Each structure stands twice: as C-alpha cells, then as structure tokens.
Amino acid sequence: MKQRDLLYEGKAKSVYRTEKKGRLIVRFRHDITAFDGGKKDVLQDKGSYNARVSAFFFKYLEKHGVKTHFVSMLDDRTMVVRELTMIPLEVIVRNVAAGSIVRNYPFKEGTKLDPPVIVIDYKDDSRHDPMLNDDIITALKLCTQGELKKVKAVALKVNDLLAGLLAEQDITLVDFKMEFGRQGKTIYLGDEISMDSMRLWDKKTGESLDKDVYRFDKGDVMATYNRVAKRIIE
Ligand SMILES: Nc1ncnc2c1ncn2[C@@H]1O[C@H](COP(=O)(O)OP(=O)(O)O)[C@@H](O)[C@H]1O
Ligand SMILES: [Mg+2]
C-alpha cells in the first residue's frame, strides 16, 4: 500500500490517501493533547502504543461481528483503513461515573452506571463538543434515525465486548469514545480505541491507566501507556 497525499491532519493522527480506492492510511503521531488542544506535548512512542492497542481491539471486535474500518498494520503506528464518510458524533459509553458527567451532573465519582449510559457529543472542537440529543442529531441531519439506532446498538455491543476483555486483565472500562462512519449504507466503527479515548482504572488499586495521567499530571504517561499496552495485548 503506497502513501499518497495528506488528506487531514488532526490533533493526534494524520490521514493519507493511498493508491487504492476506498483505502486510507492513518498514522498515529506521538502528539498528545487534552482540554480541546489547550495542553499539548510530543511523547516518544505514544503513537505506537495507541495504534497497537487500537489494532488489537479492532481485530477482536471484527472476530465478534462488529464492522470496523481496520484493514491491516503497515508498521507499529501506521494503519490501513477503509475510507469512511465520518459522522461527526463522539459516541461515549459510560459504565462508571467519572470526568465530565461528574462535573456536569450530580453523580458521585466512581458510581456504577448500570445499564451503561450513552452520551453523544457533536464532534466540533470550536464549539467544545456540545452534547446532542436524538432530535438535534436528526434536525442537523448528522445521520438518520435508523443509523442512530444502529450506532447506539453497536456502541453497547462494543462496550460489552471490551469491558469483558479488559476485566480479564483486572482493568475497569470506566468509559470510552467511539467515532462511526459510513461507506454506502453500511456503518463502520472508525477512528481509534486507545488509551487516549478510553478511561481505564486498575481494578485493584483504582489507579488511572489512560490519558487522565497526562490531563492531571498523575505520573509518567508513557510508562503507563507502555504497561497498559502490554497488559492488554500480551
Ligand atoms: N476510516 C476513516 N475514514 C475517514 N476518516 C477517518 C476514519 N477514521 C477516522 N477518521 C477521521 O480522521 C481523523 C483522525 O485524526 P485525529 O488526530 O483523531 O483528528 P481530530 O483532531 O479531528 O480528532 C479524525 O477527524 C477522524 O474522524
Ligand atoms: Mg481524534
């Protein structure tokens, strides 16, 4: 697969066209950002930890019947994916109250959310990703009602699969964010599922194993990503 022109440079990944129609290359960069890009750093090897964990999850999900954009890895931080028309939604599934849901609503941090809570935000940094509801989503024509129903069902299935897999490693999947896109009428899970997009807690110690270590200066971020990637993949 040959890399052609740069299509999009995001906060943490660069997306390139390829010589093959319908295939893109996503390079996970070593950039890390938080607070809508307000905090930024470049951390050695960060891209490969996230790319490898994402690839591992996408393969696991495909095996269990979830359609994802993952095609293959070119190297440890470069992924070949199916080209999607992205739906500008951040689909978040929460199993335990933490982060913005605790800041914005009267939830006590650490409260179990059963059944899981789905929160859908509008992916728009300039508006600080405001929360949507079903009516706003369809009024803005971000997707159809049928697509929204499908997205929510897939989000819950992914949550069940990943929460189960992580529990085997004594990790709680507190919450995580997904992005979906379409190719024709088919909806695929796109983007990444990594330590940047998940909130993970060690079941025994309660320690953060994700980007919160960076957001709140809780310790050595890359040492954490390295340990978590090993724990998940190996
Ligand atoms: N399969 C795909 N096809 C097209 N675009 C994708 C695909 N997967 C992810 N994307 C988009 O590529 C970009 C990835 O780069 P990222 O650094 O995460 O950007 P951002 O700062 O916008 O979140 C995102 O905008 C994401 O929505
Ligand atoms: Mg992103």
Coordinates of N, CA and C and ligand atoms in Angstrom, one line a residue:
M1 N 0.9 -1.2 0.0 CA 0.0 0.0 0.0 C 0.9 1.2 0.0
K2 N 0.7 2.1 -1.0 CA 1.5 3.3 -1.0 C 0.8 4.5 -0.5
Q3 N 1.6 5.3 0.3 CA 1.0 6.6 0.9 C 1.0 7.7 -0.2
R4 N -0.1 8.3 -0.4 CA -0.2 9.4 -1.3 C -0.4 10.7 -0.5
D5 N -1.2 11.7 -1.0 CA -1.3 13.0 -0.4 C -2.0 13.0 1.0
L6 N -1.6 14.0 1.8 CA -2.2 14.1 3.1 C -3.6 14.6 2.9
L7 N -4.6 13.9 3.6 CA -6.0 14.3 3.4 C -6.4 15.1 4.6
Y8 N -5.9 14.8 5.8 CA -6.3 15.5 7.0 C -5.3 15.3 8.1
E9 N -4.9 16.4 8.8 CA -4.0 16.3 9.9 C -4.8 16.7 11.1
G10 N -5.1 15.8 12.0 CA -5.9 16.0 13.2 C -4.9 16.3 14.4
K11 N -5.5 16.2 15.6 CA -4.7 16.5 16.8 C -3.7 15.4 17.1
A12 N -4.0 14.2 16.7 CA -3.1 13.1 17.1 C -2.8 12.1 16.0
K13 N -3.5 12.3 14.8 CA -3.2 11.3 13.7 C -3.3 12.1 12.4
S14 N -2.5 11.5 11.4 CA -2.5 12.1 10.1 C -3.1 11.1 9.2
V15 N -4.0 11.5 8.3 CA -4.7 10.6 7.4 C -4.3 10.9 5.9
Y16 N -3.9 9.8 5.2 CA -3.4 10.0 3.9 C -4.2 9.1 2.9
R17 N -4.3 9.6 1.7 CA -4.8 8.8 0.6 C -3.8 7.7 0.3
T18 N -4.3 6.7 -0.4 CA -3.4 5.6 -0.9 C -3.7 5.5 -2.4
E19 N -2.9 4.5 -3.0 CA -3.1 4.3 -4.5 C -4.4 3.5 -4.7
K20 N -4.9 2.9 -3.6 CA -6.1 2.1 -3.7 C -7.4 2.8 -3.3
K21 N -8.4 2.8 -4.2 CA -9.6 3.4 -3.9 C -10.3 2.8 -2.7
G22 N -10.8 3.7 -1.9 CA -11.6 3.2 -0.7 C -10.7 2.8 0.5
R23 N -9.3 3.0 0.3 CA -8.4 2.7 1.4 C -7.6 4.0 1.8
L24 N -7.5 4.2 3.1 CA -6.7 5.3 3.6 C -5.6 4.7 4.5
I25 N -4.6 5.6 4.7 CA -3.6 5.3 5.7 C -3.7 6.2 6.9
V26 N -3.8 5.7 8.1 CA -3.8 6.6 9.3 C -2.5 6.4 10.1
R27 N -1.8 7.5 10.2 CA -0.5 7.4 11.0 C -0.8 8.0 12.4
F28 N -0.6 7.2 13.4 CA -0.7 7.7 14.8 C 0.5 8.4 15.2
R29 N 0.4 9.7 15.4 CA 1.6 10.5 15.7 C 1.9 10.5 17.2
H30 N 3.0 11.0 17.6 CA 3.4 11.0 19.0 C 2.9 12.2 19.8
D31 N 2.0 13.0 19.1 CA 1.4 14.2 19.8 C 0.3 13.7 20.7
I32 N 0.3 14.4 21.9 CA -0.8 14.1 22.8 C -1.4 15.5 23.2
T33 N -2.7 15.6 23.2 CA -3.4 16.8 23.6 C -4.5 16.6 24.6
A34 N -4.9 17.6 25.3 CA -6.0 17.5 26.2 C -6.7 18.9 26.3
F35 N -7.9 18.9 26.9 CA -8.6 20.1 27.0 C -8.8 20.9 25.7
D36 N -9.4 20.2 24.7 CA -9.6 20.8 23.4 C -8.3 21.3 22.8
G37 N -7.2 20.7 23.0 CA -5.9 21.1 22.4 C -5.2 22.1 23.2
G38 N -5.8 22.5 24.4 CA -5.2 23.5 25.2 C -3.9 23.1 25.9
K39 N -3.7 21.8 26.1 CA -2.5 21.2 26.6 C -1.9 20.3 25.5
K40 N -0.6 20.4 25.2 CA -0.1 19.7 24.0 C 1.3 19.3 24.4
D41 N 1.7 18.0 24.0 CA 3.1 17.6 24.1 C 3.4 16.5 23.0
V42 N 4.6 16.3 22.8 CA 5.0 15.2 21.9 C 5.8 14.2 22.8
L43 N 5.3 13.0 22.9 CA 5.8 11.9 23.8 C 6.3 10.7 22.9
Q44 N 7.6 10.4 23.1 CA 8.2 9.3 22.4 C 7.4 8.0 22.4
D45 N 7.1 7.5 21.3 CA 6.4 6.1 21.2 C 4.9 6.1 21.4
K46 N 4.4 7.3 21.8 CA 2.9 7.3 22.1 C 2.1 6.8 21.0
G47 N 2.4 7.2 19.7 CA 1.6 6.8 18.6 C 1.6 5.2 18.5
S48 N 2.7 4.6 18.7 CA 2.7 3.1 18.5 C 1.9 2.4 19.6
Y49 N 1.9 2.9 20.8 CA 1.1 2.3 21.9 C -0.4 2.3 21.5
N50 N -0.8 3.5 21.1 CA -2.2 3.7 20.7 C -2.6 2.9 19.5
A51 N -1.7 2.9 18.5 CA -2.0 2.2 17.2 C -2.1 0.7 17.5
R52 N -1.2 0.2 18.3 CA -1.2 -1.3 18.5 C -2.4 -1.7 19.3
V53 N -2.7 -0.9 20.3 CA -3.9 -1.3 21.2 C -5.2 -1.2 20.3
S54 N -5.3 -0.1 19.5 CA -6.5 0.0 18.6 C -6.6 -1.2 17.7
A55 N -5.5 -1.5 17.0 CA -5.5 -2.7 16.1 C -5.9 -3.9 16.8
F56 N -5.4 -4.1 18.0 CA -5.8 -5.3 18.8 C -7.3 -5.3 19.0
F57 N -7.9 -4.2 19.4 CA -9.3 -4.1 19.7 C -10.1 -4.3 18.4
F58 N -9.7 -3.6 17.4 CA -10.5 -3.7 16.1 C -10.5 -5.2 15.6
K59 N -9.4 -5.9 15.7 CA -9.4 -7.3 15.3 C -10.3 -8.1 16.2
Y60 N -10.3 -7.9 17.5 CA -11.1 -8.6 18.4 C -12.6 -8.4 18.1
L61 N -12.9 -7.1 17.9 CA -14.3 -6.7 17.6 C -14.8 -7.4 16.3
E62 N -14.0 -7.3 15.3 CA -14.3 -7.9 14.0 C -14.6 -9.4 14.2
K63 N -13.8 -10.1 15.0 CA -14.0 -11.5 15.2 C -15.3 -11.8 15.9
H64 N -15.8 -10.7 16.6 CA -17.1 -10.9 17.3 C -18.3 -10.2 16.6
G65 N -18.1 -10.0 15.3 CA -19.2 -9.5 14.4 C -19.4 -8.0 14.4
V66 N -18.4 -7.2 14.9 CA -18.6 -5.7 14.7 C -17.8 -5.3 13.5
K67 N -18.5 -4.5 12.7 CA -17.8 -4.0 11.4 C -17.0 -2.8 11.8
T68 N -15.7 -2.9 11.5 CA -14.7 -1.8 11.8 C -14.0 -1.4 10.5
H69 N -13.3 -0.2 10.6 CA -12.6 0.2 9.4 C -11.2 -0.4 9.2
F70 N -10.8 -1.2 10.2 CA -9.5 -1.7 10.2 C -9.2 -2.7 9.1
V71 N -8.1 -2.5 8.4 CA -7.7 -3.4 7.3 C -6.4 -4.2 7.7
S72 N -5.3 -3.4 8.0 CA -4.1 -4.0 8.4 C -3.1 -3.0 9.0
M73 N -2.0 -3.4 9.5 CA -1.0 -2.5 10.0 C 0.2 -2.5 9.0
L74 N 0.7 -1.3 8.7 CA 1.9 -1.2 7.8 C 3.2 -1.3 8.6
D75 N 3.1 -0.6 9.8 CA 4.2 -0.7 10.8 C 3.5 -0.4 12.1
D76 N 4.3 -0.3 13.2 CA 3.6 -0.3 14.5 C 2.8 1.0 14.9
R77 N 2.8 2.0 14.0 CA 1.9 3.1 14.2 C 1.2 3.6 13.0
T78 N 1.1 2.7 12.0 CA 0.5 3.0 10.7 C -0.5 2.0 10.3
M79 N -1.8 2.4 10.2 CA -2.9 1.5 10.0 C -3.5 1.8 8.6
V80 N -3.8 0.7 7.9 CA -4.6 0.9 6.7 C -6.0 0.7 7.1
V81 N -6.9 1.6 6.6 CA -8.3 1.5 7.0 C -9.2 1.7 5.8
R82 N -10.4 1.3 5.9 CA -11.5 1.5 4.9 C -11.8 3.0 5.0
E83 N -11.9 3.7 3.8 CA -12.2 5.1 3.8 C -13.7 5.3 4.2
L84 N -14.0 6.1 5.2 CA -15.4 6.3 5.6 C -15.8 7.8 5.4
T85 N -17.1 8.0 5.2 CA -17.6 9.4 5.4 C -18.0 9.4 6.9
M86 N -17.2 10.2 7.6 CA -17.3 10.2 9.1 C -18.6 10.9 9.5
I87 N -19.3 10.4 10.5 CA -20.5 11.0 11.1 C -19.9 11.8 12.3
P88 N -20.1 13.2 12.3 CA -19.4 14.0 13.3 C -20.0 13.8 14.7
L89 N -20.0 12.6 15.2 CA -20.5 12.3 16.6 C -19.4 11.7 17.4
E90 N -19.3 12.1 18.7 CA -18.5 11.4 19.6 C -19.4 10.5 20.5
V91 N -19.4 9.2 20.2 CA -20.3 8.3 20.9 C -19.6 7.8 22.1
I92 N -20.1 8.2 23.3 CA -19.4 7.8 24.5 C -20.3 6.8 25.3
V93 N -19.7 5.7 25.8 CA -20.4 4.8 26.6 C -19.7 4.9 28.0
R94 N -20.6 5.0 29.0 CA -20.1 5.2 30.4 C -20.6 4.0 31.3
N95 N -19.7 3.3 31.9 CA -20.0 2.3 32.9 C -19.9 2.7 34.3
V96 N -19.1 3.7 34.5 CA -18.8 4.2 35.9 C -18.8 5.8 35.7
A97 N -19.3 6.5 36.7 CA -19.3 8.0 36.6 C -17.9 8.5 36.9
A98 N -17.4 9.3 35.9 CA -16.1 10.0 36.0 C -16.1 11.0 35.0
G99 N -15.2 12.0 35.2 CA -15.0 13.0 34.2 C -16.1 14.0 34.1
S100 N -16.5 14.4 32.8 CA -17.5 15.4 32.6 C -18.8 15.1 33.2
I101 N -19.2 13.9 33.2 CA -20.6 13.6 33.8 C -20.7 13.9 35.3
V102 N -19.5 13.8 35.9 CA -19.5 14.1 37.4 C -19.4 15.7 37.6
R103 N -18.7 16.3 36.6 CA -18.7 17.8 36.7 C -20.0 18.4 36.4
N104 N -20.8 17.8 35.4 CA -22.0 18.5 34.9 C -23.3 18.0 35.6
Y105 N -23.2 16.9 36.2 CA -24.5 16.3 36.8 C -24.2 15.8 38.2
P106 N -25.2 15.6 39.0 CA -24.9 15.2 40.4 C -24.6 13.7 40.6
F107 N -23.7 13.3 39.8 CA -23.2 11.9 40.0 C -21.9 11.9 40.9
K108 N -21.8 11.0 41.8 CA -20.6 10.9 42.6 C -19.6 10.0 41.8
E109 N -18.3 10.5 41.8 CA -17.3 9.8 41.0 C -17.2 8.4 41.5
G110 N -17.2 7.4 40.5 CA -17.0 6.0 40.9 C -18.3 5.3 41.0
T111 N -19.5 6.0 40.9 CA -20.8 5.3 40.9 C -20.9 4.4 39.7
K112 N -21.3 3.2 39.9 CA -21.5 2.3 38.8 C -22.8 2.7 38.0
L113 N -22.7 2.7 36.7 CA -23.9 3.1 35.9 C -24.3 1.8 35.2
D114 N -25.4 1.3 35.7 CA -25.9 0.0 35.2 C -27.4 0.1 35.0
P115 N -27.9 0.1 33.8 CA -27.3 -0.1 32.5 C -26.3 1.1 32.1
P116 N -25.4 0.8 31.2 CA -24.4 1.8 30.8 C -25.1 3.0 30.2
V117 N -24.5 4.2 30.4 CA -25.1 5.5 29.9 C -24.4 5.8 28.5
I118 N -25.2 6.0 27.5 CA -24.6 6.5 26.2 C -24.8 8.0 26.2
V119 N -23.7 8.7 25.9 CA -23.7 10.2 25.7 C -23.2 10.5 24.3
I120 N -23.9 11.3 23.6 CA -23.4 11.6 22.2 C -23.1 13.1 22.1
D121 N -21.9 13.4 21.8 CA -21.5 14.8 21.6 C -21.3 15.1 20.2
Y122 N -21.4 16.4 19.8 CA -21.2 16.9 18.5 C -19.7 17.1 18.3
K123 N -19.0 16.4 17.4 CA -17.6 16.5 17.2 C -17.2 17.8 16.5
D124 N -17.0 18.8 17.4 CA -16.7 20.2 16.8 C -15.9 20.9 17.9
D125 N -14.5 20.9 17.8 CA -13.7 21.5 18.8 C -14.0 23.0 19.0
S126 N -14.4 23.7 17.9 CA -14.6 25.1 18.1 C -15.9 25.4 19.0
R127 N -16.7 24.4 19.1 CA -17.9 24.5 19.9 C -17.7 23.7 21.2
H128 N -16.5 23.2 21.4 CA -16.2 22.4 22.6 C -17.1 21.1 22.7
D129 N -17.4 20.5 21.6 CA -18.1 19.2 21.5 C -19.4 19.2 22.4
P130 N -20.4 20.1 22.1 CA -21.6 20.1 22.9 C -22.4 18.8 22.8
M131 N -23.0 18.5 23.9 CA -23.8 17.2 24.0 C -25.1 17.4 23.1
L132 N -25.4 16.3 22.4 CA -26.6 16.3 21.5 C -27.7 15.5 22.1
N133 N -28.9 15.6 21.5 CA -29.9 14.6 21.8 C -30.4 14.1 20.4
D134 N -31.3 13.1 20.5 CA -31.7 12.4 19.2 C -32.4 13.5 18.3
D135 N -33.2 14.4 18.8 CA -33.9 15.4 18.0 C -32.9 16.3 17.3
I136 N -31.9 16.8 18.1 CA -30.9 17.7 17.5 C -30.1 16.9 16.4
I137 N -29.7 15.7 16.6 CA -29.0 14.9 15.7 C -29.8 14.8 14.4
T138 N -31.0 14.4 14.4 CA -31.8 14.3 13.2 C -32.1 15.7 12.6
A139 N -32.4 16.7 13.4 CA -32.6 18.0 12.9 C -31.4 18.6 12.1
L140 N -30.2 18.3 12.6 CA -29.0 18.7 12.0 C -28.6 17.8 10.8
K141 N -29.4 16.7 10.6 CA -29.2 15.7 9.6 C -27.8 15.1 9.7
L142 N -27.3 14.9 10.9 CA -26.0 14.3 11.1 C -26.0 12.8 10.7
C143 N -27.2 12.2 11.0 CA -27.4 10.9 10.5 C -28.9 10.6 10.6
T144 N -29.4 9.5 10.0 CA -30.8 9.2 10.0 C -31.2 8.6 11.4
Q145 N -32.5 8.5 11.6 CA -32.9 7.8 12.9 C -32.5 6.3 12.9
G146 N -32.6 5.7 11.7 CA -32.1 4.3 11.6 C -30.7 4.1 11.9
E147 N -29.9 5.1 11.4 CA -28.4 5.0 11.6 C -28.1 5.2 13.1
L148 N -28.8 6.1 13.7 CA -28.6 6.4 15.1 C -28.9 5.2 16.0
K149 N -30.0 4.5 15.6 CA -30.4 3.3 16.4 C -29.3 2.3 16.2
K150 N -28.8 2.1 15.0 CA -27.7 1.2 14.8 C -26.4 1.5 15.5
V151 N -26.1 2.8 15.5 CA -24.8 3.3 16.2 C -24.9 3.0 17.7
K152 N -26.1 3.3 18.3 CA -26.2 3.0 19.7 C -26.1 1.5 20.0
A153 N -26.8 0.7 19.2 CA -26.7 -0.8 19.4 C -25.3 -1.3 19.3
V154 N -24.5 -0.8 18.3 CA -23.2 -1.2 18.1 C -22.3 -0.7 19.3
A155 N -22.6 0.5 19.7 CA -21.8 1.1 20.8 C -21.9 0.2 22.1
L156 N -23.1 -0.3 22.3 CA -23.4 -1.1 23.5 C -22.7 -2.5 23.4
K157 N -22.7 -3.0 22.1 CA -22.1 -4.3 21.9 C -20.6 -4.2 22.1
V158 N -20.0 -3.1 21.5 CA -18.5 -2.9 21.7 C -18.2 -2.7 23.2
N159 N -19.1 -2.0 23.9 CA -18.8 -1.9 25.3 C -18.8 -3.2 26.0
D160 N -19.8 -4.1 25.8 CA -19.9 -5.4 26.4 C -18.6 -6.2 26.1
L161 N -18.2 -6.2 24.8 CA -17.0 -6.9 24.4 C -15.8 -6.4 25.1
L162 N -15.5 -5.1 25.0 CA -14.3 -4.6 25.5 C -14.3 -4.6 27.1
A163 N -15.4 -4.3 27.7 CA -15.4 -4.3 29.2 C -15.1 -5.8 29.6
G164 N -15.6 -6.8 29.0 CA -15.3 -8.2 29.3 C -13.8 -8.5 29.1
L165 N -13.3 -8.1 28.0 CA -11.9 -8.4 27.7 C -11.0 -7.7 28.7
L166 N -11.2 -6.5 29.0 CA -10.4 -5.7 29.9 C -10.5 -6.2 31.4
A167 N -11.7 -6.7 31.7 CA -11.9 -7.2 33.1 C -11.0 -8.4 33.3
E168 N -10.7 -9.2 32.3 CA -9.8 -10.4 32.4 C -8.4 -9.9 32.8
Q169 N -8.1 -8.7 32.5 CA -6.8 -8.1 32.9 C -6.9 -7.2 34.1
D170 N -8.0 -7.4 34.8 CA -8.2 -6.6 36.0 C -8.3 -5.1 35.8
I171 N -8.8 -4.7 34.6 CA -9.0 -3.3 34.3 C -10.5 -3.0 34.1
T172 N -10.9 -1.9 34.7 CA -12.3 -1.5 34.6 C -12.4 -0.5 33.4
L173 N -13.3 -0.8 32.5 CA -13.6 0.1 31.4 C -14.6 1.1 31.9
V174 N -14.1 2.3 32.4 CA -14.9 3.3 33.0 C -15.8 3.9 32.0
D175 N -15.2 4.4 30.9 CA -15.9 5.0 29.8 C -15.0 5.0 28.6
F176 N -15.6 5.2 27.4 CA -14.7 5.3 26.2 C -15.5 6.0 25.1
K177 N -14.8 6.5 24.1 CA -15.4 7.3 23.0 C -15.2 6.5 21.7
M178 N -16.2 6.5 20.9 CA -16.2 5.9 19.5 C -16.6 6.9 18.5
E179 N -16.0 6.8 17.3 CA -16.5 7.5 16.1 C -16.9 6.5 15.0
F180 N -18.0 6.8 14.4 CA -18.5 6.0 13.3 C -18.5 6.7 12.0
G181 N -18.5 5.9 10.9 CA -18.6 6.5 9.6 C -19.4 5.5 8.7
R182 N -19.7 6.0 7.5 CA -20.4 5.1 6.6 C -19.7 5.0 5.3
Q183 N -19.9 3.8 4.7 CA -19.5 3.6 3.3 C -20.7 3.0 2.7
G184 N -21.3 3.7 1.7 CA -22.6 3.4 1.2 C -23.6 3.4 2.4
K185 N -24.4 2.3 2.5 CA -25.4 2.3 3.5 C -24.9 1.6 4.8
T186 N -23.6 1.1 4.8 CA -23.1 0.4 5.9 C -22.4 1.3 6.9
I187 N -22.7 1.1 8.2 CA -22.0 1.9 9.2 C -20.8 1.0 9.8
Y188 N -19.7 1.7 9.9 CA -18.5 1.1 10.4 C -18.0 1.8 11.6
L189 N -17.4 1.1 12.5 CA -16.7 1.8 13.6 C -15.3 2.2 13.1
G190 N -15.0 3.5 13.3 CA -13.8 4.1 12.7 C -12.8 4.6 13.8
D191 N -12.0 5.5 13.4 CA -11.0 6.2 14.3 C -10.2 5.3 15.1
E192 N -10.2 5.4 16.4 CA -9.3 4.6 17.3 C -10.0 4.2 18.6
I193 N -9.5 3.2 19.2 CA -9.9 2.9 20.6 C -8.6 2.6 21.3
S194 N -8.2 3.6 22.1 CA -6.9 3.5 22.7 C -6.9 4.2 24.1
M195 N -5.7 4.3 24.7 CA -5.6 4.9 26.0 C -6.0 6.4 25.9
D196 N -5.9 7.0 24.7 CA -6.4 8.4 24.5 C -7.9 8.5 24.6
S197 N -8.6 7.4 24.2 CA -10.0 7.6 24.0 C -10.8 6.8 25.1
M198 N -10.1 6.0 25.9 CA -10.8 5.3 27.0 C -10.4 5.8 28.3
R199 N -11.3 5.6 29.3 CA -10.9 5.9 30.7 C -10.8 4.5 31.4
L200 N -9.6 4.1 31.9 CA -9.4 2.8 32.4 C -8.9 2.9 33.8
W201 N -9.4 2.1 34.7 CA -8.9 2.1 36.1 C -8.5 0.7 36.5
D202 N -7.4 0.6 37.2 CA -6.9 -0.7 37.7 C -7.9 -1.2 38.7
K203 N -8.4 -2.4 38.5 CA -9.5 -2.9 39.4 C -9.0 -3.0 40.9
K204 N -7.7 -3.3 41.1 CA -7.2 -3.5 42.5 C -6.9 -2.2 43.1
T205 N -6.1 -1.3 42.4 CA -5.6 -0.1 43.0 C -6.4 1.1 42.7
G206 N -7.2 1.1 41.7 CA -8.0 2.3 41.3 C -7.2 3.3 40.5
E207 N -5.9 3.0 40.3 CA -5.0 3.8 39.5 C -5.5 4.1 38.1
S208 N -5.3 5.3 37.6 CA -5.7 5.6 36.2 C -4.7 5.0 35.3
L209 N -5.2 4.4 34.1 CA -4.3 3.8 33.2 C -4.5 4.4 31.8
D210 N -4.7 5.7 31.7 CA -5.1 6.3 30.4 C -4.7 7.7 30.4
K211 N -5.3 8.5 29.5 CA -4.9 9.9 29.3 C -5.1 10.8 30.5
D212 N -5.9 10.4 31.5 CA -6.0 11.1 32.7 C -4.7 11.3 33.4
V213 N -3.8 10.4 33.2 CA -2.4 10.5 33.8 C -1.8 11.8 33.2
Y214 N -2.0 12.0 31.9 CA -1.5 13.2 31.2 C -2.3 14.5 31.6
R215 N -3.6 14.4 31.5 CA -4.5 15.5 31.8 C -4.2 16.1 33.2
F216 N -4.1 15.2 34.2 CA -4.0 15.7 35.6 C -2.6 15.4 36.2
D217 N -1.6 15.3 35.3 CA -0.2 15.1 35.8 C -0.1 14.1 36.9
K218 N -0.7 12.9 36.7 CA -0.7 11.9 37.7 C 0.6 11.0 37.7
G219 N 1.5 11.2 36.8 CA 2.7 10.4 36.7 C 3.3 10.4 35.4
D220 N 4.1 9.3 35.1 CA 4.8 9.2 33.8 C 3.8 8.5 32.8
V221 N 3.3 9.4 31.9 CA 2.2 8.9 31.0 C 2.7 7.8 30.1
M222 N 3.9 7.9 29.5 CA 4.3 6.9 28.6 C 4.7 5.6 29.3
A223 N 5.2 5.6 30.5 CA 5.4 4.4 31.3 C 4.0 3.7 31.5
T224 N 3.0 4.5 31.8 CA 1.7 3.9 32.0 C 1.2 3.3 30.7
Y225 N 1.3 4.1 29.5 CA 0.8 3.6 28.2 C 1.5 2.3 27.9
N226 N 2.8 2.2 28.1 CA 3.6 1.0 27.8 C 3.1 -0.2 28.6
R227 N 2.9 0.0 29.9 CA 2.4 -1.1 30.8 C 1.0 -1.5 30.4
V228 N 0.2 -0.6 30.1 CA -1.2 -0.9 29.8 C -1.3 -1.7 28.4
A229 N -0.5 -1.2 27.5 CA -0.5 -1.8 26.1 C -0.1 -3.3 26.3
K230 N 1.0 -3.5 27.1 CA 1.5 -4.9 27.3 C 0.4 -5.7 28.0
R231 N -0.2 -5.1 29.0 CA -1.3 -5.9 29.8 C -2.4 -6.2 28.8
I232 N -2.8 -5.3 27.9 CA -3.9 -5.6 27.0 C -3.6 -6.6 25.9
I233 N -2.4 -6.4 25.3 CA -2.1 -7.1 24.1 C -1.5 -8.5 24.4
E234 N -0.7 -8.6 25.5 CA 0.1 -9.8 25.7 C -0.7 -10.8 26.6
Ligands
LIG1 N1 -11.9 5.4 8.4 C1 -11.8 6.7 8.3 N2 -12.1 7.3 7.2 C2 -12.1 8.7 7.2 N3 -11.7 9.5 8.2 C3 -11.5 8.9 9.4 C4 -11.5 7.4 9.5 N4 -11.2 7.1 10.8 C5 -11.0 8.3 11.5 N5 -11.2 9.3 10.6 C6 -11.0 10.8 11.0 O1 -9.6 11.0 10.9 C7 -9.2 12.0 11.9 C8 -8.1 11.3 12.8 O2 -7.3 12.2 13.3 P1 -7.4 12.8 14.8 O3 -6.0 13.3 15.1 O4 -8.1 11.9 15.7 O5 -8.3 14.1 14.5 P2 -9.2 15.0 15.4 O6 -8.3 16.1 16.0 O7 -10.2 15.6 14.4 O8 -9.9 14.2 16.4 C9 -10.5 12.3 12.7 O9 -11.0 13.5 12.2 C10 -11.4 11.1 12.4 O10 -12.8 11.5 12.5
MG2 MG -9.3 12.4 17.3

